[in-house]
JSON list of C-alpha atoms and ligand atoms in Angstrom, two decimals:
[
{"chain": "D", "resi": 259, "resn": "UNK", "atom": "CA", "xyz": [171.17, 66.76, 213.14]},
{"chain": "D", "resi": 260, "resn": "UNK", "atom": "CA", "xyz": [167.66, 67.97, 212.50]},
{"chain": "D", "resi": 261, "resn": "UNK", "atom": "CA", "xyz": [164.75, 66.17, 213.83]},
{"chain": "D", "resi": 262, "resn": "UNK", "atom": "CA", "xyz": [161.73, 66.28, 211.48]},
{"chain": "D", "resi": 263, "resn": "UNK", "atom": "CA", "xyz": [157.80, 65.05, 212.43]},
{"chain": "D", "resi": 264, "resn": "UNK", "atom": "CA", "xyz": [155.86, 64.17, 209.41]},
{"chain": "D", "resi": 265, "resn": "UNK", "atom": "CA", "xyz": [152.23, 64.10, 211.01]},
{"chain": "D", "resi": 266, "resn": "UNK", "atom": "CA", "xyz": [149.40, 62.94, 208.90]},
{"chain": "D", "resi": 267, "resn": "UNK", "atom": "CA", "xyz": [145.76, 61.63, 208.29]},
{"chain": "D", "resi": 268, "resn": "UNK", "atom": "CA", "xyz": [144.68, 60.00, 204.94]},
{"chain": "D", "resi": 269, "resn": "UNK", "atom": "CA", "xyz": [141.59, 57.92, 204.33]},
{"chain": "D", "resi": 270, "resn": "UNK", "atom": "CA", "xyz": [142.51, 56.54, 201.37]},
{"chain": "D", "resi": 271, "resn": "UNK", "atom": "CA", "xyz": [146.58, 56.57, 200.97]},
{"chain": "D", "resi": 272, "resn": "UNK", "atom": "CA", "xyz": [147.30, 59.67, 198.59]},
{"chain": "D", "resi": 273, "resn": "UNK", "atom": "CA", "xyz": [148.45, 61.78, 201.82]},
{"chain": "D", "resi": 274, "resn": "UNK", "atom": "CA", "xyz": [150.06, 58.90, 203.30]},
{"chain": "D", "resi": 275, "resn": "UNK", "atom": "CA", "xyz": [152.11, 58.44, 200.12]},
{"chain": "D", "resi": 276, "resn": "UNK", "atom": "CA", "xyz": [153.01, 62.42, 200.40]},
{"chain": "D", "resi": 277, "resn": "UNK", "atom": "CA", "xyz": [153.99, 62.02, 203.91]},
{"chain": "D", "resi": 278, "resn": "UNK", "atom": "CA", "xyz": [156.63, 58.88, 202.77]},
{"chain": "D", "resi": 279, "resn": "UNK", "atom": "CA", "xyz": [157.83, 61.36, 200.29]},
{"chain": "D", "resi": 280, "resn": "UNK", "atom": "CA", "xyz": [158.32, 64.59, 202.51]},
{"chain": "D", "resi": 281, "resn": "UNK", "atom": "CA", "xyz": [160.09, 62.03, 204.89]},
{"chain": "D", "resi": 282, "resn": "UNK", "atom": "CA", "xyz": [162.31, 60.74, 202.11]},
{"chain": "D", "resi": 283, "resn": "UNK", "atom": "CA", "xyz": [163.07, 64.18, 201.30]},
{"chain": "D", "resi": 284, "resn": "UNK", "atom": "CA", "xyz": [164.29, 65.26, 204.78]},
{"chain": "D", "resi": 285, "resn": "UNK", "atom": "CA", "xyz": [166.30, 62.13, 205.29]},
{"chain": "D", "resi": 286, "resn": "UNK", "atom": "CA", "xyz": [168.02, 62.59, 201.99]},
{"chain": "D", "resi": 287, "resn": "UNK", "atom": "CA", "xyz": [168.74, 66.23, 203.13]},
{"chain": "D", "resi": 288, "resn": "UNK", "atom": "CA", "xyz": [170.57, 64.65, 206.38]},
{"chain": "D", "resi": 289, "resn": "UNK", "atom": "CA", "xyz": [167.78, 65.04, 208.61]},
{"chain": "D", "resi": 290, "resn": "UNK", "atom": "CA", "xyz": [166.13, 62.16, 210.71]},
{"chain": "D", "resi": 291, "resn": "UNK", "atom": "CA", "xyz": [162.19, 61.85, 210.08]},
{"chain": "D", "resi": 292, "resn": "UNK", "atom": "CA", "xyz": [159.61, 60.14, 211.95]},
{"chain": "D", "resi": 293, "resn": "UNK", "atom": "CA", "xyz": [156.02, 59.51, 210.31]},
{"chain": "D", "resi": 294, "resn": "UNK", "atom": "CA", "xyz": [153.50, 60.04, 212.62]},
{"chain": "D", "resi": 295, "resn": "UNK", "atom": "CA", "xyz": [149.67, 58.92, 212.40]},
{"chain": "D", "resi": 296, "resn": "UNK", "atom": "CA", "xyz": [148.04, 62.13, 213.70]},
{"chain": "D", "resi": 297, "resn": "UNK", "atom": "CA", "xyz": [146.57, 60.03, 216.57]},
{"chain": "D", "resi": 298, "resn": "UNK", "atom": "CA", "xyz": [149.82, 59.49, 218.02]},
{"chain": "D", "resi": 299, "resn": "UNK", "atom": "CA", "xyz": [150.98, 63.04, 218.08]},
{"chain": "D", "resi": 300, "resn": "UNK", "atom": "CA", "xyz": [150.31, 65.74, 220.93]},
{"chain": "D", "resi": 301, "resn": "UNK", "atom": "CA", "xyz": [152.03, 68.77, 222.10]},
{"chain": "D", "resi": 302, "resn": "UNK", "atom": "CA", "xyz": [153.86, 66.83, 224.59]},
{"chain": "D", "resi": 303, "resn": "UNK", "atom": "CA", "xyz": [155.63, 65.79, 221.60]},
{"chain": "D", "resi": 304, "resn": "UNK", "atom": "CA", "xyz": [156.57, 68.91, 219.97]},
{"chain": "D", "resi": 305, "resn": "UNK", "atom": "CA", "xyz": [159.98, 69.43, 222.01]},
{"chain": "D", "resi": 306, "resn": "UNK", "atom": "CA", "xyz": [161.19, 65.88, 220.36]},
{"chain": "D", "resi": 307, "resn": "UNK", "atom": "CA", "xyz": [161.69, 67.86, 217.20]},
{"chain": "D", "resi": 308, "resn": "UNK", "atom": "CA", "xyz": [162.80, 70.47, 215.00]},
{"chain": "D", "resi": 309, "resn": "UNK", "atom": "CA", "xyz": [160.49, 71.20, 212.46]},
{"chain": "D", "resi": 310, "resn": "UNK", "atom": "CA", "xyz": [157.00, 69.88, 211.61]},
{"chain": "D", "resi": 311, "resn": "UNK", "atom": "CA", "xyz": [155.24, 68.72, 208.34]},
{"chain": "D", "resi": 312, "resn": "UNK", "atom": "CA", "xyz": [151.55, 68.34, 208.57]},
{"chain": "D", "resi": 313, "resn": "UNK", "atom": "CA", "xyz": [149.28, 66.37, 206.01]},
{"chain": "D", "resi": 314, "resn": "UNK", "atom": "CA", "xyz": [145.85, 66.04, 205.59]},
{"chain": "D", "resi": 315, "resn": "UNK", "atom": "CA", "xyz": [143.34, 65.95, 202.61]},
{"chain": "D", "resi": 316, "resn": "UNK", "atom": "CA", "xyz": [140.69, 68.26, 201.77]},
{"chain": "D", "resi": 317, "resn": "UNK", "atom": "CA", "xyz": [137.61, 66.70, 203.63]},
{"chain": "D", "resi": 318, "resn": "UNK", "atom": "CA", "xyz": [134.28, 68.05, 204.28]},
{"chain": "D", "resi": 319, "resn": "UNK", "atom": "CA", "xyz": [133.67, 71.34, 202.60]},
{"chain": "D", "resi": 320, "resn": "UNK", "atom": "CA", "xyz": [137.07, 72.43, 201.91]},
{"chain": "D", "resi": 321, "resn": "UNK", "atom": "CA", "xyz": [138.19, 71.53, 205.63]},
{"chain": "D", "resi": 322, "resn": "UNK", "atom": "CA", "xyz": [140.46, 69.85, 207.54]},
{"chain": "D", "resi": 323, "resn": "UNK", "atom": "CA", "xyz": [139.62, 65.98, 208.55]},
{"chain": "D", "resi": 324, "resn": "UNK", "atom": "CA", "xyz": [137.39, 66.78, 211.96]},
{"chain": "D", "resi": 325, "resn": "UNK", "atom": "CA", "xyz": [137.19, 63.24, 213.70]},
{"chain": "D", "resi": 326, "resn": "UNK", "atom": "CA", "xyz": [141.02, 62.55, 214.24]},
{"chain": "D", "resi": 327, "resn": "UNK", "atom": "CA", "xyz": [143.32, 65.47, 212.57]},
{"chain": "D", "resi": 328, "resn": "UNK", "atom": "CA", "xyz": [141.46, 68.46, 213.64]},
{"chain": "D", "resi": 329, "resn": "UNK", "atom": "CA", "xyz": [141.40, 67.79, 217.20]},
{"chain": "D", "resi": 330, "resn": "UNK", "atom": "CA", "xyz": [145.12, 66.93, 217.01]},
{"chain": "D", "resi": 331, "resn": "UNK", "atom": "CA", "xyz": [146.07, 70.09, 214.90]},
{"chain": "D", "resi": 332, "resn": "UNK", "atom": "CA", "xyz": [143.80, 72.39, 217.12]},
{"chain": "D", "resi": 333, "resn": "UNK", "atom": "CA", "xyz": [145.84, 70.87, 220.32]},
{"chain": "D", "resi": 334, "resn": "UNK", "atom": "CA", "xyz": [149.11, 71.43, 218.91]},
{"chain": "D", "resi": 335, "resn": "UNK", "atom": "CA", "xyz": [148.92, 74.59, 216.69]},
{"chain": "D", "resi": 336, "resn": "UNK", "atom": "CA", "xyz": [149.24, 77.23, 219.74]},
{"chain": "D", "resi": 337, "resn": "UNK", "atom": "CA", "xyz": [152.37, 75.37, 220.79]},
{"chain": "D", "resi": 338, "resn": "UNK", "atom": "CA", "xyz": [153.93, 75.74, 217.48]},
{"chain": "D", "resi": 339, "resn": "UNK", "atom": "CA", "xyz": [154.19, 79.34, 217.38]},
{"chain": "D", "resi": 340, "resn": "UNK", "atom": "CA", "xyz": [157.52, 80.35, 215.71]},
{"chain": "D", "resi": 341, "resn": "UNK", "atom": "CA", "xyz": [158.27, 76.55, 214.49]},
{"chain": "D", "resi": 342, "resn": "UNK", "atom": "CA", "xyz": [159.35, 75.89, 211.05]},
{"chain": "D", "resi": 343, "resn": "UNK", "atom": "CA", "xyz": [156.41, 73.82, 209.51]},
{"chain": "D", "resi": 344, "resn": "UNK", "atom": "CA", "xyz": [155.34, 72.80, 206.09]},
{"chain": "D", "resi": 345, "resn": "UNK", "atom": "CA", "xyz": [151.74, 71.60, 205.10]},
{"chain": "D", "resi": 346, "resn": "UNK", "atom": "CA", "xyz": [150.71, 68.70, 202.55]},
{"chain": "D", "resi": 347, "resn": "UNK", "atom": "CA", "xyz": [147.78, 67.09, 201.58]},
{"chain": "D", "resi": 348, "resn": "UNK", "atom": "CA", "xyz": [145.52, 65.69, 198.55]},
{"chain": "D", "resi": 349, "resn": "UNK", "atom": "CA", "xyz": [142.67, 66.71, 196.93]},
{"chain": "D", "resi": 350, "resn": "UNK", "atom": "CA", "xyz": [140.16, 65.76, 194.25]},
{"chain": "D", "resi": 351, "resn": "UNK", "atom": "CA", "xyz": [137.27, 68.10, 192.85]},
{"chain": "D", "resi": 352, "resn": "UNK", "atom": "CA", "xyz": [138.16, 71.57, 193.99]},
{"chain": "D", "resi": 353, "resn": "UNK", "atom": "CA", "xyz": [141.10, 73.71, 193.60]},
{"chain": "D", "resi": 354, "resn": "UNK", "atom": "CA", "xyz": [143.07, 73.54, 196.83]},
{"chain": "D", "resi": 355, "resn": "UNK", "atom": "CA", "xyz": [140.85, 76.06, 198.58]},
{"chain": "D", "resi": 356, "resn": "UNK", "atom": "CA", "xyz": [141.38, 73.91, 201.98]},
{"chain": "D", "resi": 357, "resn": "UNK", "atom": "CA", "xyz": [145.20, 74.50, 201.70]},
{"chain": "D", "resi": 358, "resn": "UNK", "atom": "CA", "xyz": [144.76, 78.11, 201.36]},
{"chain": "D", "resi": 359, "resn": "UNK", "atom": "CA", "xyz": [142.77, 78.46, 204.38]},
{"chain": "D", "resi": 360, "resn": "UNK", "atom": "CA", "xyz": [144.99, 76.09, 206.29]},
{"chain": "D", "resi": 361, "resn": "UNK", "atom": "CA", "xyz": [148.22, 78.19, 205.69]},
{"chain": "D", "resi": 362, "resn": "UNK", "atom": "CA", "xyz": [146.32, 81.56, 206.51]},
{"chain": "D", "resi": 363, "resn": "UNK", "atom": "CA", "xyz": [145.19, 80.23, 209.75]},
{"chain": "D", "resi": 364, "resn": "UNK", "atom": "CA", "xyz": [148.71, 78.56, 210.59]},
{"chain": "D", "resi": 365, "resn": "UNK", "atom": "CA", "xyz": [150.01, 81.78, 209.98]},
{"chain": "D", "resi": 366, "resn": "UNK", "atom": "CA", "xyz": [147.70, 83.86, 211.73]},
{"chain": "D", "resi": 367, "resn": "UNK", "atom": "CA", "xyz": [148.93, 81.45, 214.70]},
{"chain": "D", "resi": 368, "resn": "UNK", "atom": "CA", "xyz": [152.32, 82.54, 214.38]},
{"chain": "D", "resi": 369, "resn": "UNK", "atom": "CA", "xyz": [153.73, 79.36, 212.82]},
{"chain": "D", "resi": 370, "resn": "UNK", "atom": "CA", "xyz": [156.40, 79.78, 210.20]},
{"chain": "D", "resi": 371, "resn": "UNK", "atom": "CA", "xyz": [154.92, 78.34, 207.31]},
{"chain": "D", "resi": 372, "resn": "UNK", "atom": "CA", "xyz": [158.04, 77.49, 204.95]},
{"chain": "D", "resi": 373, "resn": "UNK", "atom": "CA", "xyz": [156.03, 76.03, 201.91]},
{"chain": "D", "resi": 374, "resn": "UNK", "atom": "CA", "xyz": [152.88, 73.83, 201.14]},
{"chain": "D", "resi": 375, "resn": "UNK", "atom": "CA", "xyz": [152.12, 70.95, 198.54]},
{"chain": "D", "resi": 376, "resn": "UNK", "atom": "CA", "xyz": [148.85, 69.87, 197.27]},
{"chain": "D", "resi": 377, "resn": "UNK", "atom": "CA", "xyz": [148.21, 67.05, 194.94]},
{"chain": "D", "resi": 378, "resn": "UNK", "atom": "CA", "xyz": [145.18, 66.22, 192.91]},
{"chain": "D", "resi": 379, "resn": "UNK", "atom": "CA", "xyz": [144.50, 62.41, 193.94]},
{"chain": "D", "resi": 380, "resn": "UNK", "atom": "CA", "xyz": [147.53, 60.26, 194.25]},
{"chain": "D", "resi": 381, "resn": "UNK", "atom": "CA", "xyz": [150.61, 62.48, 194.10]},
{"chain": "D", "resi": 382, "resn": "UNK", "atom": "CA", "xyz": [152.15, 62.58, 190.45]},
{"chain": "D", "resi": 383, "resn": "UNK", "atom": "CA", "xyz": [155.97, 63.07, 189.68]},
{"chain": "D", "resi": 384, "resn": "UNK", "atom": "CA", "xyz": [155.75, 66.91, 190.09]},
{"chain": "D", "resi": 385, "resn": "UNK", "atom": "CA", "xyz": [154.05, 66.27, 193.42]},
{"chain": "D", "resi": 386, "resn": "UNK", "atom": "CA", "xyz": [156.39, 64.12, 194.25]},
{"chain": "D", "resi": 387, "resn": "UNK", "atom": "CA", "xyz": [159.35, 66.23, 193.43]},
{"chain": "D", "resi": 388, "resn": "UNK", "atom": "CA", "xyz": [157.62, 69.05, 195.43]},
{"chain": "D", "resi": 389, "resn": "UNK", "atom": "CA", "xyz": [157.23, 66.42, 198.65]},
{"chain": "D", "resi": 390, "resn": "UNK", "atom": "CA", "xyz": [160.78, 65.56, 198.61]},
{"chain": "D", "resi": 391, "resn": "UNK", "atom": "CA", "xyz": [161.73, 69.49, 198.26]},
{"chain": "D", "resi": 392, "resn": "UNK", "atom": "CA", "xyz": [159.66, 70.50, 201.45]},
{"chain": "D", "resi": 393, "resn": "UNK", "atom": "CA", "xyz": [161.05, 67.65, 203.28]},
{"chain": "D", "resi": 394, "resn": "UNK", "atom": "CA", "xyz": [164.43, 69.18, 202.49]},
{"chain": "D", "resi": 395, "resn": "UNK", "atom": "CA", "xyz": [163.50, 72.25, 203.47]},
{"chain": "D", "resi": 396, "resn": "UNK", "atom": "CA", "xyz": [162.76, 71.32, 207.09]},
{"chain": "D", "resi": 397, "resn": "UNK", "atom": "CA", "xyz": [165.97, 69.49, 207.51]},
{"chain": "W", "resi": 180, "resn": "LIG", "atom": "C1", "xyz": [134.24, 62.97, 202.95]},
{"chain": "W", "resi": 180, "resn": "LIG", "atom": "C2", "xyz": [135.16, 63.93, 202.27]},
{"chain": "W", "resi": 180, "resn": "LIG", "atom": "C3", "xyz": [135.07, 64.91, 201.33]},
{"chain": "W", "resi": 180, "resn": "LIG", "atom": "C4", "xyz": [135.89, 65.64, 200.46]},
{"chain": "W", "resi": 180, "resn": "LIG", "atom": "N1", "xyz": [135.69, 66.88, 200.51]},
{"chain": "W", "resi": 180, "resn": "LIG", "atom": "C5", "xyz": [136.48, 67.33, 199.43]},
{"chain": "W", "resi": 180, "resn": "LIG", "atom": "C6", "xyz": [136.67, 68.89, 199.30]},
{"chain": "W", "resi": 180, "resn": "LIG", "atom": "O1", "xyz": [136.28, 69.61, 200.12]},
{"chain": "W", "resi": 180, "resn": "LIG", "atom": "N2", "xyz": [137.52, 69.30, 198.32]},
{"chain": "W", "resi": 180, "resn": "LIG", "atom": "C7", "xyz": [138.33, 68.65, 197.46]},
{"chain": "W", "resi": 180, "resn": "LIG", "atom": "O2", "xyz": [139.08, 69.14, 196.63]},
{"chain": "W", "resi": 180, "resn": "LIG", "atom": "N3", "xyz": [138.30, 67.02, 197.51]},
{"chain": "W", "resi": 180, "resn": "LIG", "atom": "C8", "xyz": [137.44, 66.62, 198.66]},
{"chain": "W", "resi": 180, "resn": "LIG", "atom": "N4", "xyz": [137.48, 65.43, 198.76]},
{"chain": "W", "resi": 180, "resn": "LIG", "atom": "C9", "xyz": [138.37, 64.56, 197.94]},
{"chain": "W", "resi": 180, "resn": "LIG", "atom": "C10", "xyz": [139.72, 64.03, 198.74]},
{"chain": "W", "resi": 180, "resn": "LIG", "atom": "O3", "xyz": [140.42, 65.10, 199.50]},
{"chain": "W", "resi": 180, "resn": "LIG", "atom": "C11", "xyz": [140.73, 63.17, 197.85]},
{"chain": "W", "resi": 180, "resn": "LIG", "atom": "O4", "xyz": [140.10, 61.92, 197.44]},
{"chain": "W", "resi": 180, "resn": "LIG", "atom": "C12", "xyz": [142.00, 63.18, 198.37]},
{"chain": "W", "resi": 180, "resn": "LIG", "atom": "O5", "xyz": [142.48, 62.38, 197.37]},
{"chain": "W", "resi": 180, "resn": "LIG", "atom": "C13", "xyz": [141.99, 61.93, 199.68]},
{"chain": "W", "resi": 180, "resn": "LIG", "atom": "O6", "xyz": [143.09, 61.81, 200.44]},
{"chain": "W", "resi": 180, "resn": "LIG", "atom": "P1", "xyz": [143.68, 60.57, 200.95]},
{"chain": "W", "resi": 180, "resn": "LIG", "atom": "O7", "xyz": [143.93, 59.46, 200.14]},
{"chain": "W", "resi": 180, "resn": "LIG", "atom": "O8", "xyz": [144.84, 61.27, 201.76]},
{"chain": "W", "resi": 180, "resn": "LIG", "atom": "O9", "xyz": [142.53, 60.17, 202.13]},
{"chain": "W", "resi": 180, "resn": "LIG", "atom": "C14", "xyz": [136.92, 64.94, 199.92]},
{"chain": "W", "resi": 180, "resn": "LIG", "atom": "C15", "xyz": [136.60, 63.30, 200.18]},
{"chain": "W", "resi": 180, "resn": "LIG", "atom": "C16", "xyz": [135.67, 62.67, 200.87]},
{"chain": "W", "resi": 180, "resn": "LIG", "atom": "C17", "xyz": [135.73, 61.33, 201.19]}
]
């Protein structure tokens, strides 16, 4: 059985709701999924999982949250080369540029980015379906 880590940061709960949906999608497709606050994840946990979903909203100016999420992500990304990864997160006033930059960065680091999902604020029905789908893709 495939084991999926869903690692996220969320300030106001929108990306957290997406994390729950990604995990639901993975479980519905037969995997086990752990939902992990980003502060509790580090490179030494990578070997415990077969696939990874990372969630972080657009913060700063089209950036990843730099207090907790980015330090964790900077540490784990080099160790994830070749691994199956999906990216997700919520945004509000721009058009999702932070996710394009994030995907580009991850691909340049050699990650196998299978898909990404963005949601404007709280995930609506379409975004919820997409979150479930990327969970299933990782299963
Ligand atoms: C400090 C701060 C910076 C933000 N920067 C951006 C941004 O650059 N682009 C954007 O579209 N939304 C930006 N937002 C909006 C958040 O991405 C949006 O509210 C999102 O739904 C928050 O997700 P969360 O509930 O998981 O924390 C920012 C919000 C805050 C508080």
